[in-house]
Amino acid sequence: MPFLKRSFENPILVPESDLPWEAEGASNGSALREKGKTHLFYRAQSLPLLHEDGPWLSLSSIGHVESNDGIHFKKHRIAFEPEEHWERYGCEDPRVTKFEDAYYIFYTALSEFPFRAEGITVGLARTKDFKHFEKHHVTPFNAKAMTMFPERINGKIWTLLSANTDKPPATIALATFDTVEEMWDTAKWEKWYQELDKHGFELQREEKDHIEIGTPPLKTKKGWLLVYSYIQNYLTENPLFTCEALLLDLKNPRKVL
């Protein structure tokens, strides 16, 4: 018996055509429920516009809406948009987590056009009020779909990310930190990336398959539930998309249950 049920009111979020910054699309939302409200951060895609560097592009920003029931969302607004050089061609696919006294929104940052793997990295926006966002460039290598655990485990900050997503095979891997500031420490990440094999989970059944983290890890009585996308025959004309999951040990997320 499935434990998830699709709402008959889908889609629960659609782009508003009178808002140029999201008239082309509203997708890939990440939700957080707190104090009777559901906050949804999502990828908002603009009408084509002339970029300052020359090309006409449909640019992505991160939108924000709220809901009392988690289904009916109102007051679409931009949470944040491309501003820094490492995200100047778009901010995509947010994943939000409440950790200690702030909210952490990891997202895909696009720094180059035409798009290529080296210009697709992870950005982070940190906020305490959903109005003011402190941005940081996280990974100095190709990665997407980063997220974090909502609490310290054995005194450490634990995160998950999908490395090498645009130059497969990709790897879903763990990274730990003592302080939040370490999460944007370039030297630490470069050392981590050199030892990527030590941090990853062996999830791919075939070399031509692809994987990417779906949602932030969810704490359950039996372990941390991680949902991820598994795509068979990724680079062919007929890829097969499925949703799979891992159950990780509550005290040691490196251990798969």
PDB file of C-alpha atoms in Angstrom:
ATOM      1  CA  MET A   1       0.000   0.000   0.000  1.00  0.00           C
ATOM      2  CA  PRO A   2       1.489   3.401  -0.978  1.00  0.00           C
ATOM      3  CA  PHE A   3       2.203   5.775   1.908  1.00  0.00           C
ATOM      4  CA  LEU A   4       1.995   8.863  -0.300  1.00  0.00           C
ATOM      5  CA  LYS A   5      -1.136  10.034  -2.071  1.00  0.00           C
ATOM      6  CA  ARG A   6      -1.240  12.579  -4.873  1.00  0.00           C
ATOM      7  CA  SER A   7      -3.618  15.480  -4.232  1.00  0.00           C
ATOM      8  CA  PHE A   8      -6.612  15.613  -6.564  1.00  0.00           C
ATOM      9  CA  GLU A   9      -6.064  19.392  -6.643  1.00  0.00           C
ATOM     10  CA  ASN A  10      -2.742  19.090  -8.477  1.00  0.00           C
ATOM     11  CA  PRO A  11      -1.048  21.141  -9.677  1.00  0.00           C
ATOM     12  CA  ILE A  12      -1.008  23.043  -6.382  1.00  0.00           C
ATOM     13  CA  LEU A  13       1.299  25.719  -7.813  1.00  0.00           C
ATOM     14  CA  VAL A  14       1.131  27.238 -11.293  1.00  0.00           C
ATOM     15  CA  PRO A  15       3.013  30.221 -12.733  1.00  0.00           C
ATOM     16  CA  GLU A  16       1.176  33.528 -12.744  1.00  0.00           C
ATOM     17  CA  SER A  17       1.267  34.915 -16.273  1.00  0.00           C
ATOM     18  CA  ASP A  18       1.148  38.550 -15.125  1.00  0.00           C
ATOM     19  CA  LEU A  19       4.433  38.152 -13.245  1.00  0.00           C
ATOM     20  CA  PRO A  20       7.263  38.368 -15.834  1.00  0.00           C
ATOM     21  CA  TRP A  21       9.781  36.740 -13.462  1.00  0.00           C
ATOM     22  CA  GLU A  22       7.771  33.478 -13.324  1.00  0.00           C
ATOM     23  CA  ALA A  23       5.454  33.598 -16.340  1.00  0.00           C
ATOM     24  CA  GLU A  24       7.285  30.735 -18.077  1.00  0.00           C
ATOM     25  CA  GLY A  25       7.234  28.250 -15.217  1.00  0.00           C
ATOM     26  CA  ALA A  26       6.926  27.402 -11.524  1.00  0.00           C
ATOM     27  CA  SER A  27       8.380  24.021 -10.549  1.00  0.00           C
ATOM     28  CA  ASN A  28      10.593  21.894  -8.295  1.00  0.00           C
ATOM     29  CA  GLY A  29       9.266  23.186  -4.994  1.00  0.00           C
ATOM     30  CA  SER A  30      10.673  22.426  -1.539  1.00  0.00           C
ATOM     31  CA  ALA A  31       8.315  22.761   1.427  1.00  0.00           C
ATOM     32  CA  LEU A  32       8.790  23.504   5.103  1.00  0.00           C
ATOM     33  CA  ARG A  33       5.952  23.378   7.637  1.00  0.00           C
ATOM     34  CA  GLU A  34       6.225  25.585  10.722  1.00  0.00           C
ATOM     35  CA  LYS A  35       3.811  27.360  13.092  1.00  0.00           C
ATOM     36  CA  GLY A  36       0.735  26.386  11.133  1.00  0.00           C
ATOM     37  CA  LYS A  37       2.092  27.542   7.773  1.00  0.00           C
ATOM     38  CA  THR A  38       3.677  25.782   4.836  1.00  0.00           C
ATOM     39  CA  HIS A  39       6.476  27.719   3.150  1.00  0.00           C
ATOM     40  CA  LEU A  40       7.177  26.632  -0.405  1.00  0.00           C
ATOM     41  CA  PHE A  41      10.346  27.700  -2.217  1.00  0.00           C
ATOM     42  CA  TYR A  42      10.392  26.920  -5.920  1.00  0.00           C
ATOM     43  CA  ARG A  43      12.115  27.528  -9.240  1.00  0.00           C
ATOM     44  CA  ALA A  44      10.476  30.450 -11.027  1.00  0.00           C
ATOM     45  CA  GLN A  45      11.279  30.836 -14.717  1.00  0.00           C
ATOM     46  CA  SER A  46      10.980  34.233 -16.380  1.00  0.00           C
ATOM     47  CA  LEU A  47       9.861  35.350 -19.800  1.00  0.00           C
ATOM     48  CA  PRO A  48      12.828  35.532 -22.203  1.00  0.00           C
ATOM     49  CA  LEU A  49      14.888  38.633 -21.471  1.00  0.00           C
ATOM     50  CA  LEU A  50      18.079  40.163 -22.762  1.00  0.00           C
ATOM     51  CA  HIS A  51      20.841  39.205 -20.346  1.00  0.00           C
ATOM     52  CA  GLU A  52      23.502  41.778 -19.512  1.00  0.00           C
ATOM     53  CA  ASP A  53      26.113  39.524 -21.119  1.00  0.00           C
ATOM     54  CA  GLY A  54      24.254  39.363 -24.430  1.00  0.00           C
ATOM     55  CA  PRO A  55      21.995  36.303 -24.945  1.00  0.00           C
ATOM     56  CA  TRP A  56      18.211  36.247 -24.666  1.00  0.00           C
ATOM     57  CA  LEU A  57      17.382  33.853 -21.836  1.00  0.00           C
ATOM     58  CA  SER A  58      14.522  32.609 -19.726  1.00  0.00           C
ATOM     59  CA  LEU A  59      16.139  33.209 -16.349  1.00  0.00           C
ATOM     60  CA  SER A  60      15.371  31.258 -13.160  1.00  0.00           C
ATOM     61  CA  SER A  61      14.957  32.815  -9.714  1.00  0.00           C
ATOM     62  CA  ILE A  62      13.748  31.343  -6.428  1.00  0.00           C
ATOM     63  CA  GLY A  63      10.120  32.108  -5.591  1.00  0.00           C
ATOM     64  CA  HIS A  64       8.319  31.864  -2.260  1.00  0.00           C
ATOM     65  CA  VAL A  65       4.660  31.286  -1.361  1.00  0.00           C
ATOM     66  CA  GLU A  66       2.828  30.437   1.873  1.00  0.00           C
ATOM     67  CA  SER A  67      -0.197  28.301   2.683  1.00  0.00           C
ATOM     68  CA  ASN A  68      -2.251  27.437   5.752  1.00  0.00           C
ATOM     69  CA  ASP A  69      -3.268  23.984   4.503  1.00  0.00           C
ATOM     70  CA  GLY A  70      -0.263  23.044   2.349  1.00  0.00           C
ATOM     71  CA  ILE A  71      -2.382  22.964  -0.819  1.00  0.00           C
ATOM     72  CA  HIS A  72      -3.637  26.472  -1.555  1.00  0.00           C
ATOM     73  CA  PHE A  73      -0.770  28.950  -1.988  1.00  0.00           C
ATOM     74  CA  LYS A  74      -1.026  32.710  -2.447  1.00  0.00           C
ATOM     75  CA  LYS A  75       1.123  35.842  -2.783  1.00  0.00           C
ATOM     76  CA  HIS A  76       3.840  34.754  -5.182  1.00  0.00           C
ATOM     77  CA  ARG A  77       7.050  36.719  -4.635  1.00  0.00           C
ATOM     78  CA  ILE A  78      10.725  36.487  -5.461  1.00  0.00           C
ATOM     79  CA  ALA A  79      12.743  35.213  -2.516  1.00  0.00           C
ATOM     80  CA  PHE A  80      16.027  35.884  -4.313  1.00  0.00           C
ATOM     81  CA  GLU A  81      17.325  36.154  -7.863  1.00  0.00           C
ATOM     82  CA  PRO A  82      20.669  35.885  -9.726  1.00  0.00           C
ATOM     83  CA  GLU A  83      23.018  38.581  -8.444  1.00  0.00           C
ATOM     84  CA  GLU A  84      26.470  37.111  -7.870  1.00  0.00           C
ATOM     85  CA  HIS A  85      28.931  36.159 -10.634  1.00  0.00           C
ATOM     86  CA  TRP A  86      28.684  32.468  -9.710  1.00  0.00           C
ATOM     87  CA  GLU A  87      24.896  32.437 -10.283  1.00  0.00           C
ATOM     88  CA  ARG A  88      24.445  35.083 -12.983  1.00  0.00           C
ATOM     89  CA  TYR A  89      22.657  32.738 -15.386  1.00  0.00           C
ATOM     90  CA  GLY A  90      20.120  31.380 -12.916  1.00  0.00           C
ATOM     91  CA  CYS A  91      19.143  30.062  -9.498  1.00  0.00           C
ATOM     92  CA  GLU A  92      17.292  26.744  -9.679  1.00  0.00           C
ATOM     93  CA  ASP A  93      15.763  23.901  -7.671  1.00  0.00           C
ATOM     94  CA  PRO A  94      15.861  24.987  -4.006  1.00  0.00           C
ATOM     95  CA  ARG A  95      15.907  22.639  -1.012  1.00  0.00           C
ATOM     96  CA  VAL A  96      15.069  24.249   2.333  1.00  0.00           C
ATOM     97  CA  THR A  97      15.857  23.058   5.874  1.00  0.00           C
ATOM     98  CA  LYS A  98      15.394  24.686   9.283  1.00  0.00           C
ATOM     99  CA  PHE A  99      18.629  24.209  11.223  1.00  0.00           C
ATOM    100  CA  GLU A 100      19.144  25.686  14.687  1.00  0.00           C
ATOM    101  CA  ASP A 101      18.205  29.383  14.440  1.00  0.00           C
ATOM    102  CA  ALA A 102      18.082  29.855  10.648  1.00  0.00           C
ATOM    103  CA  TYR A 103      16.715  28.486   7.394  1.00  0.00           C
ATOM    104  CA  TYR A 104      19.154  27.109   4.813  1.00  0.00           C
ATOM    105  CA  ILE A 105      18.170  27.038   1.150  1.00  0.00           C
ATOM    106  CA  PHE A 106      20.583  25.200  -1.121  1.00  0.00           C
ATOM    107  CA  TYR A 107      20.090  25.690  -4.863  1.00  0.00           C
ATOM    108  CA  THR A 108      21.685  25.101  -8.243  1.00  0.00           C
ATOM    109  CA  ALA A 109      23.755  28.102  -9.359  1.00  0.00           C
ATOM    110  CA  LEU A 110      24.505  28.669 -13.054  1.00  0.00           C
ATOM    111  CA  SER A 111      27.573  30.783 -13.823  1.00  0.00           C
ATOM    112  CA  GLU A 112      28.195  30.119 -17.524  1.00  0.00           C
ATOM    113  CA  PHE A 113      26.330  30.233 -20.828  1.00  0.00           C
ATOM    114  CA  PRO A 114      26.221  28.116 -22.902  1.00  0.00           C
ATOM    115  CA  PHE A 115      25.715  25.848 -19.913  1.00  0.00           C
ATOM    116  CA  ARG A 116      28.432  23.330 -19.071  1.00  0.00           C
ATOM    117  CA  ALA A 117      29.244  21.157 -16.073  1.00  0.00           C
ATOM    118  CA  GLU A 118      31.981  23.383 -14.665  1.00  0.00           C
ATOM    119  CA  GLY A 119      29.549  26.301 -14.418  1.00  0.00           C
ATOM    120  CA  ILE A 120      26.822  24.346 -12.599  1.00  0.00           C
ATOM    121  CA  THR A 121      27.478  24.350  -8.866  1.00  0.00           C
ATOM    122  CA  VAL A 122      25.714  24.710  -5.501  1.00  0.00           C
ATOM    123  CA  GLY A 123      24.721  27.995  -3.901  1.00  0.00           C
ATOM    124  CA  LEU A 124      23.323  28.627  -0.422  1.00  0.00           C
ATOM    125  CA  ALA A 125      20.941  31.311   0.830  1.00  0.00           C
ATOM    126  CA  ARG A 126      20.599  31.617   4.599  1.00  0.00           C
ATOM    127  CA  THR A 127      17.772  33.567   6.248  1.00  0.00           C
ATOM    128  CA  LYS A 128      16.021  34.038   9.576  1.00  0.00           C
ATOM    129  CA  ASP A 129      12.926  35.859   8.321  1.00  0.00           C
ATOM    130  CA  PHE A 130      12.354  34.767   4.671  1.00  0.00           C
ATOM    131  CA  LYS A 131      12.995  38.388   3.672  1.00  0.00           C
ATOM    132  CA  HIS A 132      16.735  38.938   3.983  1.00  0.00           C
ATOM    133  CA  PHE A 133      19.024  36.325   2.451  1.00  0.00           C
ATOM    134  CA  GLU A 134      22.768  35.886   2.984  1.00  0.00           C
ATOM    135  CA  LYS A 135      24.264  34.115  -0.032  1.00  0.00           C
ATOM    136  CA  HIS A 136      27.318  31.889  -0.297  1.00  0.00           C
ATOM    137  CA  HIS A 137      28.936  29.931  -3.117  1.00  0.00           C
ATOM    138  CA  VAL A 138      29.314  26.375  -1.827  1.00  0.00           C
ATOM    139  CA  THR A 139      30.939  23.879  -4.199  1.00  0.00           C
ATOM    140  CA  PRO A 140      33.909  24.691  -6.453  1.00  0.00           C
ATOM    141  CA  PHE A 141      33.005  21.640  -8.590  1.00  0.00           C
ATOM    142  CA  ASN A 142      29.963  20.440 -10.516  1.00  0.00           C
ATOM    143  CA  ALA A 143      27.125  19.486  -8.158  1.00  0.00           C
ATOM    144  CA  LYS A 144      23.393  19.899  -7.581  1.00  0.00           C
ATOM    145  CA  ALA A 145      20.623  18.904  -5.191  1.00  0.00           C
ATOM    146  CA  MET A 146      22.391  19.678  -1.926  1.00  0.00           C
ATOM    147  CA  THR A 147      20.482  19.501   1.324  1.00  0.00           C
ATOM    148  CA  MET A 148      21.150  19.099   5.033  1.00  0.00           C
ATOM    149  CA  PHE A 149      19.940  17.244   8.085  1.00  0.00           C
ATOM    150  CA  PRO A 150      17.798  19.423  10.401  1.00  0.00           C
ATOM    151  CA  GLU A 151      19.871  18.715  13.524  1.00  0.00           C
ATOM    152  CA  ARG A 152      23.427  17.964  14.588  1.00  0.00           C
ATOM    153  CA  ILE A 153      24.370  14.296  14.754  1.00  0.00           C
ATOM    154  CA  ASN A 154      27.220  13.411  17.127  1.00  0.00           C
ATOM    155  CA  GLY A 155      28.014  17.128  17.294  1.00  0.00           C
ATOM    156  CA  LYS A 156      28.445  17.476  13.517  1.00  0.00           C
ATOM    157  CA  ILE A 157      26.503  19.234  10.771  1.00  0.00           C
ATOM    158  CA  TRP A 158      25.571  16.669   8.121  1.00  0.00           C
ATOM    159  CA  THR A 159      24.743  17.419   4.494  1.00  0.00           C
ATOM    160  CA  LEU A 160      24.012  15.475   1.328  1.00  0.00           C
ATOM    161  CA  LEU A 161      24.649  16.441  -2.277  1.00  0.00           C
ATOM    162  CA  SER A 162      24.731  15.011  -5.785  1.00  0.00           C
ATOM    163  CA  ALA A 163      28.233  15.444  -7.219  1.00  0.00           C
ATOM    164  CA  ASN A 164      29.118  15.287 -10.937  1.00  0.00           C
ATOM    165  CA  THR A 165      25.474  15.532 -12.001  1.00  0.00           C
ATOM    166  CA  ASP A 166      26.358  17.049 -15.371  1.00  0.00           C
ATOM    167  CA  LYS A 167      29.338  14.846 -16.132  1.00  0.00           C
ATOM    168  CA  PRO A 168      28.003  11.441 -15.033  1.00  0.00           C
ATOM    169  CA  PRO A 169      28.254   9.056 -13.401  1.00  0.00           C
ATOM    170  CA  ALA A 170      26.865  11.144 -10.565  1.00  0.00           C
ATOM    171  CA  THR A 171      27.369  10.332  -6.894  1.00  0.00           C
ATOM    172  CA  ILE A 172      25.091  10.963  -3.910  1.00  0.00           C
ATOM    173  CA  ALA A 173      27.460  11.693  -1.053  1.00  0.00           C
ATOM    174  CA  LEU A 174      27.712  12.931   2.542  1.00  0.00           C
ATOM    175  CA  ALA A 175      29.724  15.881   3.819  1.00  0.00           C
ATOM    176  CA  THR A 176      30.116  16.882   7.474  1.00  0.00           C
ATOM    177  CA  PHE A 177      31.121  20.144   9.130  1.00  0.00           C
ATOM    178  CA  ASP A 178      31.858  21.497  12.587  1.00  0.00           C
ATOM    179  CA  THR A 179      30.529  24.993  11.834  1.00  0.00           C
ATOM    180  CA  VAL A 180      28.138  26.427   9.267  1.00  0.00           C
ATOM    181  CA  GLU A 181      30.924  28.619   7.885  1.00  0.00           C
ATOM    182  CA  GLU A 182      32.790  25.496   6.773  1.00  0.00           C
ATOM    183  CA  MET A 183      29.994  24.806   4.312  1.00  0.00           C
ATOM    184  CA  TRP A 184      31.403  27.465   1.979  1.00  0.00           C
ATOM    185  CA  ASP A 185      35.092  26.804   2.666  1.00  0.00           C
ATOM    186  CA  THR A 186      36.608  26.207  -0.793  1.00  0.00           C
ATOM    187  CA  ALA A 187      39.752  24.500   0.492  1.00  0.00           C
ATOM    188  CA  LYS A 188      37.724  22.042   2.563  1.00  0.00           C
ATOM    189  CA  TRP A 189      35.537  21.205  -0.420  1.00  0.00           C
ATOM    190  CA  GLU A 190      38.506  20.673  -2.744  1.00  0.00           C
ATOM    191  CA  LYS A 191      39.990  18.180  -0.287  1.00  0.00           C
ATOM    192  CA  TRP A 192      36.589  16.487   0.088  1.00  0.00           C
ATOM    193  CA  TYR A 193      36.180  16.179  -3.684  1.00  0.00           C
ATOM    194  CA  GLN A 194      39.570  14.504  -4.058  1.00  0.00           C
ATOM    195  CA  GLU A 195      38.235  11.734  -1.810  1.00  0.00           C
ATOM    196  CA  LEU A 196      34.729  11.585  -3.288  1.00  0.00           C
ATOM    197  CA  ASP A 197      34.719   7.793  -3.418  1.00  0.00           C
ATOM    198  CA  LYS A 198      34.968   7.682   0.390  1.00  0.00           C
ATOM    199  CA  HIS A 199      31.848   9.801   0.865  1.00  0.00           C
ATOM    200  CA  GLY A 200      29.415   8.356  -1.670  1.00  0.00           C
ATOM    201  CA  PHE A 201      26.734   5.683  -1.673  1.00  0.00           C
ATOM    202  CA  GLU A 202      26.910   2.980  -4.348  1.00  0.00           C
ATOM    203  CA  LEU A 203      23.410   3.312  -5.768  1.00  0.00           C
ATOM    204  CA  GLN A 204      23.746   2.962  -9.532  1.00  0.00           C
ATOM    205  CA  ARG A 205      22.944  -0.433 -10.949  1.00  0.00           C
ATOM    206  CA  GLU A 206      24.264   0.407 -14.419  1.00  0.00           C
ATOM    207  CA  GLU A 207      26.899   2.924 -15.492  1.00  0.00           C
ATOM    208  CA  LYS A 208      24.450   4.557 -17.931  1.00  0.00           C
ATOM    209  CA  ASP A 209      21.938   5.270 -15.129  1.00  0.00           C
ATOM    210  CA  HIS A 210      21.691   8.581 -13.269  1.00  0.00           C
ATOM    211  CA  ILE A 211      20.816   9.578  -9.683  1.00  0.00           C
ATOM    212  CA  GLU A 212      19.947  12.816  -7.905  1.00  0.00           C
ATOM    213  CA  ILE A 213      18.679  13.697  -4.423  1.00  0.00           C
ATOM    214  CA  GLY A 214      14.987  14.527  -4.266  1.00  0.00           C
ATOM    215  CA  THR A 215      14.043  15.940  -0.871  1.00  0.00           C
ATOM    216  CA  PRO A 216      15.798  16.880   2.380  1.00  0.00           C
ATOM    217  CA  PRO A 217      16.195  13.865   4.703  1.00  0.00           C
ATOM    218  CA  LEU A 218      13.144  13.160   6.864  1.00  0.00           C
ATOM    219  CA  LYS A 219      13.589  11.874  10.408  1.00  0.00           C
ATOM    220  CA  THR A 220      11.472   8.814  11.249  1.00  0.00           C
ATOM    221  CA  LYS A 221      11.446   6.403  14.186  1.00  0.00           C
ATOM    222  CA  LYS A 222      13.379   3.867  12.134  1.00  0.00           C
ATOM    223  CA  GLY A 223      15.963   6.169  10.550  1.00  0.00           C
ATOM    224  CA  TRP A 224      16.568   9.092   8.190  1.00  0.00           C
ATOM    225  CA  LEU A 225      14.487   8.686   5.042  1.00  0.00           C
ATOM    226  CA  LEU A 226      16.162   9.975   1.883  1.00  0.00           C
ATOM    227  CA  VAL A 227      14.128  10.037  -1.325  1.00  0.00           C
ATOM    228  CA  TYR A 228      16.039  10.284  -4.592  1.00  0.00           C
ATOM    229  CA  SER A 229      15.483  10.117  -8.327  1.00  0.00           C
ATOM    230  CA  TYR A 230      16.771   7.105 -10.227  1.00  0.00           C
ATOM    231  CA  ILE A 231      16.895   7.452 -14.023  1.00  0.00           C
ATOM    232  CA  GLN A 232      17.608   4.386 -16.115  1.00  0.00           C
ATOM    233  CA  ASN A 233      19.243   4.859 -19.540  1.00  0.00           C
ATOM    234  CA  TYR A 234      19.768   8.541 -18.747  1.00  0.00           C
ATOM    235  CA  LEU A 235      21.445   9.606 -22.005  1.00  0.00           C
ATOM    236  CA  THR A 236      19.137   7.705 -24.351  1.00  0.00           C
ATOM    237  CA  GLU A 237      15.929   8.779 -26.105  1.00  0.00           C
ATOM    238  CA  ASN A 238      13.801   6.769 -23.670  1.00  0.00           C
ATOM    239  CA  PRO A 239      15.012   7.263 -20.095  1.00  0.00           C
ATOM    240  CA  LEU A 240      12.926   5.721 -17.316  1.00  0.00           C
ATOM    241  CA  PHE A 241      12.361   7.909 -14.241  1.00  0.00           C
ATOM    242  CA  THR A 242      11.623   6.241 -10.904  1.00  0.00           C
ATOM    243  CA  CYS A 243      11.547   7.363  -7.279  1.00  0.00           C
ATOM    244  CA  GLU A 244      13.626   5.378  -4.796  1.00  0.00           C
ATOM    245  CA  ALA A 245      14.617   5.768  -1.141  1.00  0.00           C
ATOM    246  CA  LEU A 246      17.303   5.012   1.426  1.00  0.00           C
ATOM    247  CA  LEU A 247      16.891   4.583   5.164  1.00  0.00           C
ATOM    248  CA  LEU A 248      19.959   5.860   7.033  1.00  0.00           C
ATOM    249  CA  ASP A 249      20.963   5.214  10.641  1.00  0.00           C
ATOM    250  CA  LEU A 250      19.833   7.967  13.020  1.00  0.00           C
ATOM    251  CA  LYS A 251      23.213   8.146  14.762  1.00  0.00           C
ATOM    252  CA  ASN A 252      25.440   7.450  11.765  1.00  0.00           C
ATOM    253  CA  PRO A 253      23.944   8.443   8.385  1.00  0.00           C
ATOM    254  CA  ARG A 254      26.826   6.749   6.589  1.00  0.00           C
ATOM    255  CA  LYS A 255      25.165   3.446   7.510  1.00  0.00           C
ATOM    256  CA  VAL A 256      22.340   2.296   5.228  1.00  0.00           C
ATOM    257  CA  LEU A 257      19.644   0.324   7.058  1.00  0.00           C
TER     258      LEU A 257
END
